[in-house]
Coordinates of C-alpha atoms in Angstrom, one line a residue:
Chain A
M1 CA -34.2 26.7 -10.4
Q2 CA -34.5 26.5 -14.2
F3 CA -31.8 25.7 -16.8
N4 CA -31.6 25.7 -20.6
G5 CA -29.0 23.9 -22.5
R6 CA -27.9 21.0 -24.7
A7 CA -27.5 17.3 -23.6
H8 CA -24.0 15.8 -23.6
K9 CA -24.6 12.1 -23.3
F10 CA -22.5 9.5 -21.5
G11 CA -23.1 5.9 -20.4
D12 CA -23.5 4.0 -17.1
D13 CA -21.0 3.9 -14.2
V14 CA -19.1 7.1 -15.2
N15 CA -16.6 7.0 -12.4
T16 CA -14.8 9.9 -10.7
D17 CA -11.5 9.0 -12.4
Y18 CA -13.3 9.6 -15.8
I19 CA -14.8 12.9 -14.5
I20 CA -11.4 14.2 -13.4
S21 CA -8.4 11.9 -13.6
G22 CA -6.5 11.1 -10.4
K23 CA -3.4 12.5 -11.9
Y24 CA -4.7 16.0 -11.8
K25 CA -6.4 16.0 -8.4
F26 CA -3.4 16.7 -6.3
K27 CA -2.0 19.4 -8.5
T28 CA -4.1 22.3 -7.7
L29 CA -7.0 23.8 -5.7
D30 CA -7.7 26.0 -8.8
M31 CA -10.9 24.5 -10.1
K32 CA -10.9 26.5 -13.3
K33 CA -7.6 24.7 -14.2
L34 CA -9.1 21.3 -13.2
A35 CA -12.2 22.0 -15.2
K36 CA -10.2 22.0 -18.5
H37 CA -9.6 18.3 -18.0
V38 CA -13.2 17.3 -17.0
M39 CA -14.4 14.1 -18.8
E40 CA -11.4 14.2 -21.1
D41 CA -10.7 10.5 -20.9
L42 CA -14.2 9.9 -22.3
D43 CA -14.3 12.9 -24.6
P44 CA -11.0 14.8 -25.1
H45 CA -12.9 17.8 -26.4
F46 CA -15.7 18.0 -23.9
Y47 CA -14.4 21.2 -22.2
E48 CA -14.4 23.0 -25.6
K49 CA -17.8 21.7 -26.6
V50 CA -19.7 22.4 -23.4
A51 CA -21.5 25.7 -23.3
A52 CA -22.6 27.4 -20.1
G53 CA -25.7 25.8 -18.8
D54 CA -25.4 22.6 -20.8
F55 CA -26.2 19.3 -19.2
I56 CA -24.3 16.1 -18.6
V57 CA -26.8 13.2 -19.3
A58 CA -25.8 9.7 -18.1
G59 CA -27.1 6.3 -17.2
T60 CA -26.9 4.6 -13.9
N61 CA -24.4 5.1 -11.0
F62 CA -23.0 8.4 -12.2
G63 CA -19.9 9.5 -10.1
C64 CA -19.0 6.1 -8.6
G65 CA -15.5 5.8 -7.0
S66 CA -13.7 8.3 -5.1
S67 CA -15.1 10.8 -2.5
R68 CA -13.1 13.7 -3.9
E69 CA -15.1 16.9 -4.3
Q70 CA -12.9 17.8 -7.3
A71 CA -15.3 15.7 -9.4
P72 CA -18.5 17.8 -9.0
L73 CA -16.4 21.0 -8.8
A74 CA -14.7 20.4 -12.1
I75 CA -18.0 19.8 -13.7
K76 CA -19.5 22.9 -12.2
Y77 CA -16.5 25.1 -13.1
A78 CA -16.7 23.7 -16.7
G79 CA -20.0 25.5 -16.8
V80 CA -22.3 22.5 -16.7
G81 CA -25.8 23.6 -15.4
A82 CA -26.8 20.2 -14.0
V83 CA -26.1 16.5 -14.3
L84 CA -29.1 14.3 -15.3
A85 CA -28.7 10.5 -14.6
K86 CA -30.8 7.4 -13.9
S87 CA -29.0 7.1 -10.6
F88 CA -26.0 8.6 -8.8
A89 CA -23.3 7.1 -6.6
R90 CA -24.1 8.4 -3.1
I91 CA -20.9 10.3 -2.2
F92 CA -20.9 12.1 -5.5
Y93 CA -24.6 13.0 -5.1
R94 CA -24.0 14.5 -1.7
N95 CA -20.8 16.3 -2.9
A96 CA -22.6 17.8 -5.8
I97 CA -25.3 19.3 -3.6
N98 CA -22.7 20.5 -1.1
T99 CA -20.8 22.3 -3.8
G100 CA -23.9 23.7 -5.5
L101 CA -24.1 21.5 -8.6
P102 CA -27.7 20.5 -9.3
V103 CA -28.1 16.7 -9.8
V104 CA -31.3 15.3 -11.2
E105 CA -32.5 11.7 -11.1
C106 CA -34.6 10.8 -14.1
D107 CA -35.1 8.4 -16.9
T108 CA -32.5 9.5 -19.4
D109 CA -33.2 7.0 -22.2
Q110 CA -35.2 9.6 -24.2
L111 CA -32.5 12.2 -24.0
E112 CA -29.9 12.1 -26.7
Q113 CA -26.6 13.8 -27.6
G114 CA -27.3 17.4 -28.6
D115 CA -31.0 17.5 -27.6
E116 CA -32.2 20.9 -26.4
L117 CA -33.4 20.6 -22.8
Y118 CA -35.3 22.8 -20.4
V119 CA -34.9 21.6 -16.8
D120 CA -37.2 23.0 -14.1
L121 CA -35.8 21.7 -10.8
T122 CA -38.5 23.3 -8.7
A123 CA -41.3 21.8 -10.7
G124 CA -39.4 18.5 -11.2
V125 CA -39.8 18.4 -14.9
I126 CA -37.4 18.0 -17.8
T127 CA -38.6 19.2 -21.2
N128 CA -36.9 17.8 -24.3
R129 CA -37.5 20.6 -26.8
T130 CA -35.9 18.7 -29.6
K131 CA -38.3 15.7 -29.2
G132 CA -41.2 17.7 -27.8
I133 CA -41.6 15.4 -24.7
T134 CA -41.5 15.9 -21.0
I135 CA -39.9 13.6 -18.4
P136 CA -40.5 13.7 -14.6
A137 CA -37.6 14.2 -12.3
K138 CA -37.3 12.5 -8.9
P139 CA -37.7 15.2 -6.3
L140 CA -34.7 16.1 -4.3
P141 CA -34.8 15.5 -0.6
T142 CA -35.9 18.7 1.3
V143 CA -32.5 18.8 3.1
M144 CA -30.7 19.0 -0.2
I145 CA -33.0 21.6 -1.7
K146 CA -32.2 23.8 1.3
I147 CA -28.5 23.4 0.8
L148 CA -28.7 23.9 -3.0
N149 CA -30.9 27.0 -2.6
D150 CA -28.2 28.5 -0.4
G151 CA -25.6 27.7 -3.1
G152 CA -24.0 24.8 -1.3
L153 CA -23.1 23.7 2.2
A154 CA -20.5 26.3 2.9
P155 CA -22.8 29.3 2.1
H156 CA -25.6 27.5 3.9
F157 CA -23.4 27.1 7.0
K158 CA -22.3 30.7 6.8
K159 CA -25.8 32.0 6.5
H160 CA -27.3 29.9 9.3
G161 CA -24.2 29.5 11.6
G162 CA -24.5 25.8 11.3
F163 CA -26.9 23.2 9.9
N164 CA -30.4 24.5 9.4
L165 CA -32.0 21.5 7.8
Chain B
M1 CA -38.9 -2.2 16.9
P2 CA -36.0 -4.4 15.9
M3 CA -33.0 -2.7 14.4
T4 CA -29.8 -3.6 12.5
I5 CA -26.3 -2.9 13.9
T6 CA -26.1 0.1 11.5
E7 CA -29.4 1.5 12.7
K8 CA -28.5 1.1 16.4
I9 CA -25.2 2.9 16.0
L10 CA -26.9 5.7 14.1
A11 CA -29.7 6.0 16.6
A12 CA -27.2 6.2 19.5
H13 CA -25.3 9.0 17.8
A14 CA -28.5 10.9 17.0
G15 CA -29.7 10.7 20.6
K16 CA -32.7 8.6 19.6
D17 CA -34.1 5.3 20.8
Q18 CA -34.9 4.2 17.3
V19 CA -34.3 5.1 13.7
V20 CA -35.8 3.7 10.5
P21 CA -34.3 3.5 6.9
G22 CA -34.9 6.7 5.0
E23 CA -35.0 8.8 8.1
L24 CA -32.8 11.9 8.1
I25 CA -30.8 12.4 11.3
N26 CA -28.3 14.8 12.8
A27 CA -25.6 12.6 14.3
K28 CA -22.6 13.3 16.6
I29 CA -19.3 12.0 15.1
D30 CA -16.5 10.2 17.0
L31 CA -13.9 11.1 14.4
A32 CA -13.4 13.0 11.2
L33 CA -10.7 12.1 8.7
G34 CA -8.9 13.8 5.8
N35 CA -5.9 13.1 3.6
D36 CA -3.5 15.1 1.5
I37 CA -6.0 15.3 -1.5
T38 CA -9.2 16.0 0.4
A39 CA -8.1 17.9 3.5
P40 CA -6.8 21.0 1.6
V41 CA -10.2 21.4 0.1
A42 CA -11.8 20.8 3.5
I43 CA -9.6 23.4 5.1
R44 CA -10.5 25.9 2.4
E45 CA -14.2 25.3 3.0
F46 CA -13.6 25.4 6.8
N47 CA -12.2 28.9 6.4
K48 CA -14.9 29.8 3.9
I49 CA -17.7 29.0 6.4
G50 CA -16.1 31.3 8.9
A51 CA -15.5 28.6 11.5
E52 CA -13.1 29.8 14.1
D53 CA -12.0 26.6 15.7
I54 CA -12.3 22.8 15.4
F55 CA -14.8 21.0 17.6
D56 CA -12.2 18.7 19.3
R57 CA -8.5 18.5 18.6
E58 CA -8.4 14.8 19.5
R59 CA -11.2 13.8 17.2
I60 CA -9.8 14.9 13.9
A61 CA -7.3 12.8 12.0
L62 CA -5.2 14.2 9.2
V63 CA -3.1 11.7 7.2
P64 CA -1.1 12.8 4.2
D65 CA -0.8 9.4 2.5
H66 CA -1.7 9.7 -1.2
F67 CA 1.1 11.7 -2.7
T68 CA 3.6 11.4 0.1
P69 CA 6.5 11.3 0.6
N70 CA 5.9 14.4 -1.5
K71 CA 5.9 13.5 -5.1
D72 CA 6.6 17.0 -6.5
I73 CA 6.3 20.6 -5.7
Q74 CA 2.6 20.7 -6.2
S75 CA 1.9 17.8 -3.8
A76 CA 4.4 19.3 -1.4
E77 CA 2.3 22.5 -1.3
Q78 CA -0.9 20.5 -0.7
A79 CA 0.8 18.6 2.2
K80 CA 2.0 21.9 3.6
I81 CA -1.6 23.2 3.9
I82 CA -2.5 20.2 6.1
R83 CA 0.7 20.5 8.2
N84 CA 0.0 24.2 8.9
F85 CA -3.6 23.6 9.7
A86 CA -2.7 20.7 12.1
C87 CA -0.1 22.9 13.8
K88 CA -2.4 25.9 14.1
H89 CA -5.3 23.9 15.6
K90 CA -3.0 21.7 17.7
I91 CA -4.5 18.6 16.0
V92 CA -3.3 15.6 18.0
N93 CA -3.7 13.0 15.3
Y94 CA -1.7 14.4 12.5
F95 CA 0.6 11.8 11.0
D96 CA 3.5 13.1 8.9
V97 CA 6.0 11.0 6.8
G98 CA 7.9 8.7 9.0
R99 CA 5.1 8.2 11.4
M100 CA 2.3 7.9 9.0
G101 CA 0.6 5.0 7.2
I102 CA -2.2 4.5 4.7
E103 CA -5.1 6.1 6.6
H104 CA -7.4 3.1 6.8
C105 CA -4.6 0.8 8.0
L106 CA -3.3 3.5 10.4
L107 CA -6.4 4.6 12.3
P108 CA -7.6 1.3 13.6
E109 CA -4.0 0.3 14.4
Q110 CA -3.5 3.5 16.4
G111 CA -6.8 2.8 18.3
L112 CA -8.5 5.9 16.9
V113 CA -11.6 4.0 15.8
G114 CA -13.4 1.4 17.7
P115 CA -16.6 -0.7 17.9
G116 CA -19.8 1.3 18.0
D117 CA -18.1 4.5 16.7
L118 CA -19.5 6.8 14.0
V119 CA -16.7 7.9 11.8
I120 CA -16.7 10.0 8.7
G121 CA -13.8 10.6 6.4
A122 CA -13.1 12.5 3.2
D123 CA -12.1 9.3 1.5
S124 CA -14.4 6.8 -0.1
H125 CA -12.7 3.9 1.7
T126 CA -13.5 5.2 5.1
C127 CA -16.1 2.4 5.2
T128 CA -13.1 0.1 6.2
Y129 CA -13.8 0.5 9.9
G130 CA -17.0 -1.4 9.7
A131 CA -14.8 -4.4 10.3
L132 CA -14.7 -3.4 14.0
G133 CA -18.4 -3.0 14.3
A134 CA -18.4 0.7 13.7
F135 CA -20.5 2.8 11.3
S136 CA -18.1 4.6 9.0
T137 CA -18.6 6.2 5.7
G138 CA -16.9 8.3 3.1
M139 CA -18.0 11.9 2.4
G140 CA -16.6 14.9 0.5
S141 CA -14.4 17.7 1.8
T142 CA -17.2 20.1 2.5
D143 CA -19.0 17.7 4.7
I144 CA -15.8 17.1 6.6
A145 CA -15.2 20.8 6.9
A146 CA -18.7 21.2 8.6
A147 CA -17.9 18.2 10.8
M148 CA -14.6 19.6 11.8
A149 CA -16.3 22.7 13.0
L150 CA -19.4 21.2 14.6
G151 CA -18.6 17.6 15.5
E152 CA -21.8 16.5 13.8
T153 CA -23.2 15.6 10.4
W154 CA -26.5 14.8 8.7
L155 CA -27.2 11.3 7.5
K156 CA -29.9 9.4 5.8
V157 CA -30.4 6.0 7.6
P158 CA -29.6 3.4 5.0
E159 CA -31.5 0.1 4.4
S160 CA -29.3 -2.9 5.1
I161 CA -28.5 -5.9 2.9
K162 CA -27.2 -9.0 4.7
F163 CA -24.6 -11.3 3.2
V164 CA -24.4 -14.7 5.0
F165 CA -21.3 -16.9 4.4
E166 CA -21.2 -20.4 5.8
G167 CA -18.4 -22.9 5.9
E168 CA -14.7 -23.1 5.9
L169 CA -12.6 -21.2 3.3
K170 CA -10.4 -23.1 0.8
P171 CA -6.7 -22.6 1.1
W172 CA -5.5 -19.2 -0.2
V173 CA -9.1 -17.8 -0.1
S174 CA -9.4 -14.5 1.9
G175 CA -11.7 -11.7 2.7
K176 CA -10.7 -10.1 -0.7
D177 CA -12.2 -13.0 -2.5
L178 CA -15.4 -12.9 -0.6
I179 CA -15.9 -9.2 -1.4
L180 CA -14.9 -9.6 -5.0
R181 CA -17.3 -12.4 -5.4
I182 CA -20.1 -10.3 -3.9
I183 CA -19.4 -7.3 -6.2
G184 CA -19.2 -9.7 -9.1
D185 CA -22.7 -10.9 -8.2
I186 CA -24.4 -7.6 -7.3
G187 CA -22.5 -5.2 -9.5
V188 CA -20.8 -1.9 -8.8
D189 CA -24.1 -0.3 -7.8
G190 CA -25.7 -3.4 -6.3
A191 CA -25.7 -1.9 -2.8
L192 CA -26.2 1.7 -3.7
Y193 CA -27.0 3.9 -0.7
R194 CA -27.3 0.8 1.5
A195 CA -25.5 -0.8 4.4
M196 CA -23.8 -4.2 3.7
E197 CA -23.7 -6.4 6.7
F198 CA -21.4 -9.5 6.5
T199 CA -22.3 -12.4 8.8
G200 CA -22.2 -16.2 9.1
S201 CA -19.8 -18.8 10.4
T202 CA -17.2 -17.9 7.7
I203 CA -17.1 -14.3 8.8
E204 CA -17.0 -15.3 12.5
N205 CA -13.8 -17.2 11.7
L206 CA -12.3 -14.5 9.5
S207 CA -9.2 -12.6 10.7
I208 CA -9.5 -9.0 11.6
D209 CA -7.3 -8.1 8.5
G210 CA -9.7 -10.1 6.3
R211 CA -12.6 -8.2 7.7
F212 CA -10.9 -4.8 7.0
T213 CA -10.5 -5.9 3.4
M214 CA -14.2 -6.8 3.0
C215 CA -15.6 -3.7 4.6
N216 CA -13.0 -1.6 2.7
M217 CA -14.5 -2.6 -0.7
A218 CA -18.2 -2.1 0.3
I219 CA -18.0 1.3 -1.6
E220 CA -17.1 -0.6 -4.7
A221 CA -20.7 -2.0 -4.7
G222 CA -21.9 1.6 -4.1
A223 CA -22.7 1.0 -0.4
K224 CA -22.8 3.6 2.3
N225 CA -21.1 1.3 4.8
G226 CA -19.9 -2.2 5.3
I227 CA -20.2 -3.7 8.7
I228 CA -19.4 -6.9 10.6
P229 CA -20.8 -7.8 14.0
P230 CA -18.1 -7.4 16.7
D231 CA -17.0 -10.5 18.5
E232 CA -14.0 -11.9 20.4
I233 CA -11.7 -11.5 17.4
T234 CA -12.7 -7.8 17.4
R235 CA -12.1 -7.5 21.1
A236 CA -8.7 -9.1 20.9
Y237 CA -7.8 -6.4 18.3
V238 CA -9.2 -3.3 19.9
E239 CA -8.7 -4.1 23.6
R240 CA -5.2 -2.8 24.0
R241 CA -5.5 -0.2 21.2
C242 CA -8.7 1.8 21.6
R243 CA -8.1 5.2 23.1
R244 CA -11.7 5.7 23.9
P245 CA -14.4 3.4 25.5
F246 CA -16.1 1.3 22.9
K247 CA -19.4 -0.5 22.6
F248 CA -20.5 -3.6 20.9
Y249 CA -23.8 -3.4 19.0
H250 CA -25.5 -6.4 17.3
S251 CA -28.4 -6.6 14.9
D252 CA -31.7 -7.9 16.4
P253 CA -32.5 -11.4 15.2
D254 CA -35.7 -10.1 13.6
A255 CA -34.2 -6.9 12.2
K256 CA -35.4 -6.0 8.7
Y257 CA -33.2 -6.3 5.6
A258 CA -33.9 -5.1 2.1
Q259 CA -32.2 -8.3 0.8
V260 CA -30.4 -11.4 2.1
Y261 CA -27.7 -13.2 0.1
R262 CA -26.5 -16.6 1.2
Y263 CA -23.2 -18.1 0.2
D264 CA -21.6 -21.5 0.6
A265 CA -18.1 -20.3 1.3
T266 CA -16.5 -23.7 0.8
E267 CA -17.1 -23.3 -3.0
I268 CA -15.4 -20.0 -3.4
E269 CA -12.0 -19.8 -5.2
P270 CA -9.5 -16.9 -5.2
Q271 CA -11.0 -14.2 -7.5
V272 CA -9.6 -11.9 -10.1
A273 CA -11.5 -8.8 -11.2
F274 CA -10.7 -8.1 -14.8
P275 CA -10.5 -4.6 -16.4
H276 CA -12.2 -2.2 -16.0
M277 CA -14.6 -2.7 -13.1
P278 CA -14.4 -4.5 -9.8
E279 CA -17.6 -6.3 -10.8
N280 CA -15.8 -8.2 -13.5
S281 CA -14.6 -10.9 -11.1
R282 CA -14.1 -14.5 -11.9
P283 CA -12.3 -17.5 -10.3
V284 CA -8.5 -17.4 -10.9
S285 CA -8.7 -20.8 -12.5
E286 CA -10.8 -19.1 -15.3
A287 CA -8.4 -16.2 -15.8
G288 CA -6.9 -17.7 -19.0
Y289 CA -3.5 -16.7 -20.2
V290 CA -2.9 -13.1 -19.0
E291 CA 0.7 -11.9 -18.9
I292 CA 1.6 -9.1 -16.5
D293 CA 4.2 -6.4 -16.3
Q294 CA 3.7 -5.3 -12.7
S295 CA 2.3 -6.6 -9.5
V296 CA 1.4 -4.4 -6.6
I297 CA 0.8 -5.7 -3.1
G298 CA -0.4 -3.1 -0.6
S299 CA -3.0 -0.3 -0.2
C300 CA -5.8 0.3 2.3
T301 CA -7.4 -2.9 1.0
N302 CA -4.5 -5.3 1.4
G303 CA -1.5 -3.7 3.0
R304 CA -1.8 -5.3 6.4
I305 CA 0.5 -7.8 8.2
E306 CA -1.5 -10.8 7.3
D307 CA -1.4 -9.8 3.6
L308 CA 2.4 -9.5 3.8
R309 CA 2.7 -12.8 5.5
V310 CA 0.7 -14.5 2.8
A311 CA 2.8 -12.8 0.1
A312 CA 6.0 -13.9 1.8
K313 CA 4.7 -17.5 2.1
V314 CA 4.3 -17.6 -1.7
L315 CA 7.5 -15.7 -2.5
K316 CA 9.9 -17.5 -0.1
G317 CA 12.8 -18.9 -1.9
K318 CA 11.3 -17.9 -5.3
Q319 CA 12.3 -15.2 -7.9
V320 CA 10.0 -12.6 -9.4
H321 CA 9.7 -13.2 -13.1
K322 CA 12.3 -11.2 -15.2
N323 CA 9.5 -9.3 -17.0
V324 CA 7.7 -8.3 -13.9
R325 CA 8.1 -5.4 -11.4
L326 CA 6.8 -6.5 -8.0
I327 CA 6.1 -3.5 -5.7
I328 CA 5.2 -4.1 -2.0
L329 CA 3.9 -1.3 0.2
P330 CA 3.4 -2.1 3.9
G331 CA 0.3 -0.1 5.1
T332 CA 1.9 1.5 8.1
Q333 CA 5.3 2.0 9.8
D334 CA 4.2 -0.6 12.5
I335 CA 3.3 -3.1 9.8
Y336 CA 6.6 -2.4 8.1
L337 CA 8.5 -3.0 11.3
Q338 CA 6.6 -6.1 12.1
A339 CA 7.3 -7.5 8.6
L340 CA 11.0 -6.7 9.2
K341 CA 11.0 -8.5 12.5
E342 CA 9.4 -11.6 11.0
G343 CA 11.9 -11.7 8.1
L344 CA 9.2 -10.9 5.5
I345 CA 11.0 -7.9 4.0
E346 CA 14.1 -10.1 3.5
V347 CA 12.0 -12.6 1.6
F348 CA 10.6 -9.9 -0.6
I349 CA 14.0 -8.3 -1.4
K350 CA 15.7 -11.6 -2.0
A351 CA 12.8 -12.5 -4.4
G352 CA 13.5 -9.3 -6.4
A353 CA 10.7 -7.1 -5.1
A354 CA 10.8 -3.4 -4.4
V355 CA 9.6 -2.5 -0.9
S356 CA 8.4 1.0 -0.2
T357 CA 7.5 3.2 2.7
P358 CA 3.7 3.3 3.2
T359 CA 1.8 5.3 0.6
C360 CA -1.3 5.0 -1.5
G361 CA 0.9 6.0 -4.5
P362 CA 0.3 3.5 -7.3
C363 CA -3.3 2.6 -6.5
L364 CA -4.6 5.9 -7.7
G365 CA -2.0 6.5 -10.4
G366 CA -0.2 9.0 -8.1
H367 CA 3.4 7.8 -8.0
M368 CA 5.6 4.8 -7.2
G369 CA 4.5 2.5 -10.0
I370 CA 2.7 4.2 -12.8
L371 CA 1.8 2.0 -15.8
A372 CA 2.8 2.8 -19.5
S373 CA 0.5 2.2 -22.4
G374 CA -0.3 -1.5 -23.0
E375 CA 1.0 -2.6 -19.6
R376 CA -0.9 -4.9 -17.4
C377 CA -0.8 -4.9 -13.6
I378 CA -2.2 -7.3 -11.0
A379 CA -2.9 -5.4 -7.8
T380 CA -4.3 -6.1 -4.4
T381 CA -5.9 -2.6 -4.6
N382 CA -9.6 -1.8 -4.9
R383 CA -10.3 -0.1 -8.3
N384 CA -9.4 -1.2 -11.8
F385 CA -11.0 1.7 -13.6
V386 CA -9.6 2.8 -17.0
G387 CA -6.4 4.7 -16.5
R388 CA -6.5 4.5 -12.7
M389 CA -2.9 3.4 -12.3
G390 CA -1.5 5.3 -15.3
H391 CA -1.9 5.2 -19.1
L392 CA -5.5 5.0 -20.4
E393 CA -4.4 1.9 -22.4
S394 CA -3.1 0.1 -19.3
E395 CA -5.0 -2.6 -17.5
I396 CA -5.5 -3.5 -13.8
Y397 CA -6.5 -6.9 -12.5
L398 CA -7.6 -7.0 -8.8
S399 CA -6.8 -10.0 -6.6
N400 CA -5.7 -11.1 -3.2
P401 CA -2.0 -11.0 -2.1
A402 CA -1.4 -14.7 -2.7
V403 CA -2.5 -14.5 -6.3
A404 CA -0.6 -11.2 -6.9
A405 CA 2.6 -12.8 -5.5
A406 CA 2.2 -16.0 -7.4
S407 CA 1.5 -14.1 -10.6
S408 CA 4.7 -12.0 -10.1
I409 CA 6.7 -15.2 -10.0
R410 CA 5.1 -16.8 -13.1
G411 CA 4.8 -13.6 -15.1
R412 CA 1.1 -14.3 -15.8
I413 CA -2.0 -14.5 -13.7
V414 CA -2.0 -17.8 -11.7
G415 CA -3.2 -19.2 -8.5
P416 CA -0.6 -19.7 -5.7
W417 CA -0.8 -23.5 -6.0
E418 CA 0.8 -23.2 -9.4
V419 CA 4.1 -22.0 -7.9
E420 CA 4.2 -24.2 -4.8

């Protein structure tokens, strides 16, 4: 899996209420509608700014808080190609893989707002084309690669008739 | 090889003699849980994967508690999806308005979780049941969908961190203060991916309600689960409730821990977590002058009978400050009824508090007490993130029920001794 896009930089401890505020979560199962509100409390114009395949780049503990899958889904439906962070909250990490949103653990200090990135998940390398440097990505657990390759847990399940990890 | 209680429960459910941290296992689950926010997504995924039936109609619990009684048409539609699914699959443990409660207060009370269980729930505070010596953890809706179909899930065995508390607690200090103190020390990702095991003489003497509060907030330190060794206090709680046989597991004396933290519990004061992170905790005596507009006592963290008793003890014969709205939400119908029998509800109403049917409502900014811009709320809930209870420019301070009650009387954040 390879992605090209620009970095949209955020800080540490971006919680699920920031990703998609609790007030929207009950309202709909339509993720395209939810996606319009993604990250809006941190950046009211994020949805308009983000182009298909762009990256959310953050610090430590991205996605802490609630277990609601609306968080990774809203990011995915906003067109984000992958989330790059120093570390992830565990429920968010699992939900992201289950819903088919690639998440990459790496040192994000050398990635800045607007940087052009090329992310090769298979090779585990992030290339910052703006700065001309490469950063290694922590490899995903094999279980998660299998789920991600099938497009998420539901397609994985349907394909194999159960877990095939 | 020696194992921790968490490792033993996971091994037993994976059909193994032994597991080690980092190992991936397929484990059988004893119960899967969903609520009115997460279950509709789980049901959609359940249908998407082409599952025909649920694995066991007695081992799925559906509790519409977040936006119920239905807040508006949209939340009513969400709740209807769960009701129809429960009806179609004859799910035994579906709890509708009038019989429901906040999920993490309700399930233990109804005997649906017990010591030694492996429980997963599509709610981050599913870690609450560790208080009974169970392994329980929050997951997303898709994981719950798969679990509803198969009765199993995959898990990575976590490393454990041990927290040892010794000594007698000061007056008005509770499980809430111990966990806020820990989160203050280790931070909101201090236990990321790990199990938090709470032990020591203080924990051995801690009430079951205090234990629920501690394990409930393990997720606020990023933990996979919180867990307390089961003992006679646990037995007294589960003996007449548990609907299934239960088993006590204990960590081996030489089990391996990633870290061990030791506390002198006699020195710990009631804590207040300042905006906007649970890790911003400090002793209430160092809170300074913080005026409040609202106080909320309830939630899956502190909506149990002991919490209401403490609040009533503080509020008895007193009046809520004229500038403060005090909202009290008993965690379940049984807790509500018990509070009524004990005269607690009368104390609350006479003091000028609003008492509500069980709901998660205000904790997540859903309904029943949303904050306007610039407003401050002290709450016995679990998260004080920006905008969590309403406007982005509102503030939440987390505390135990005694501090929340005392603050509602004084109109600013104070310890309960200041209103005695």
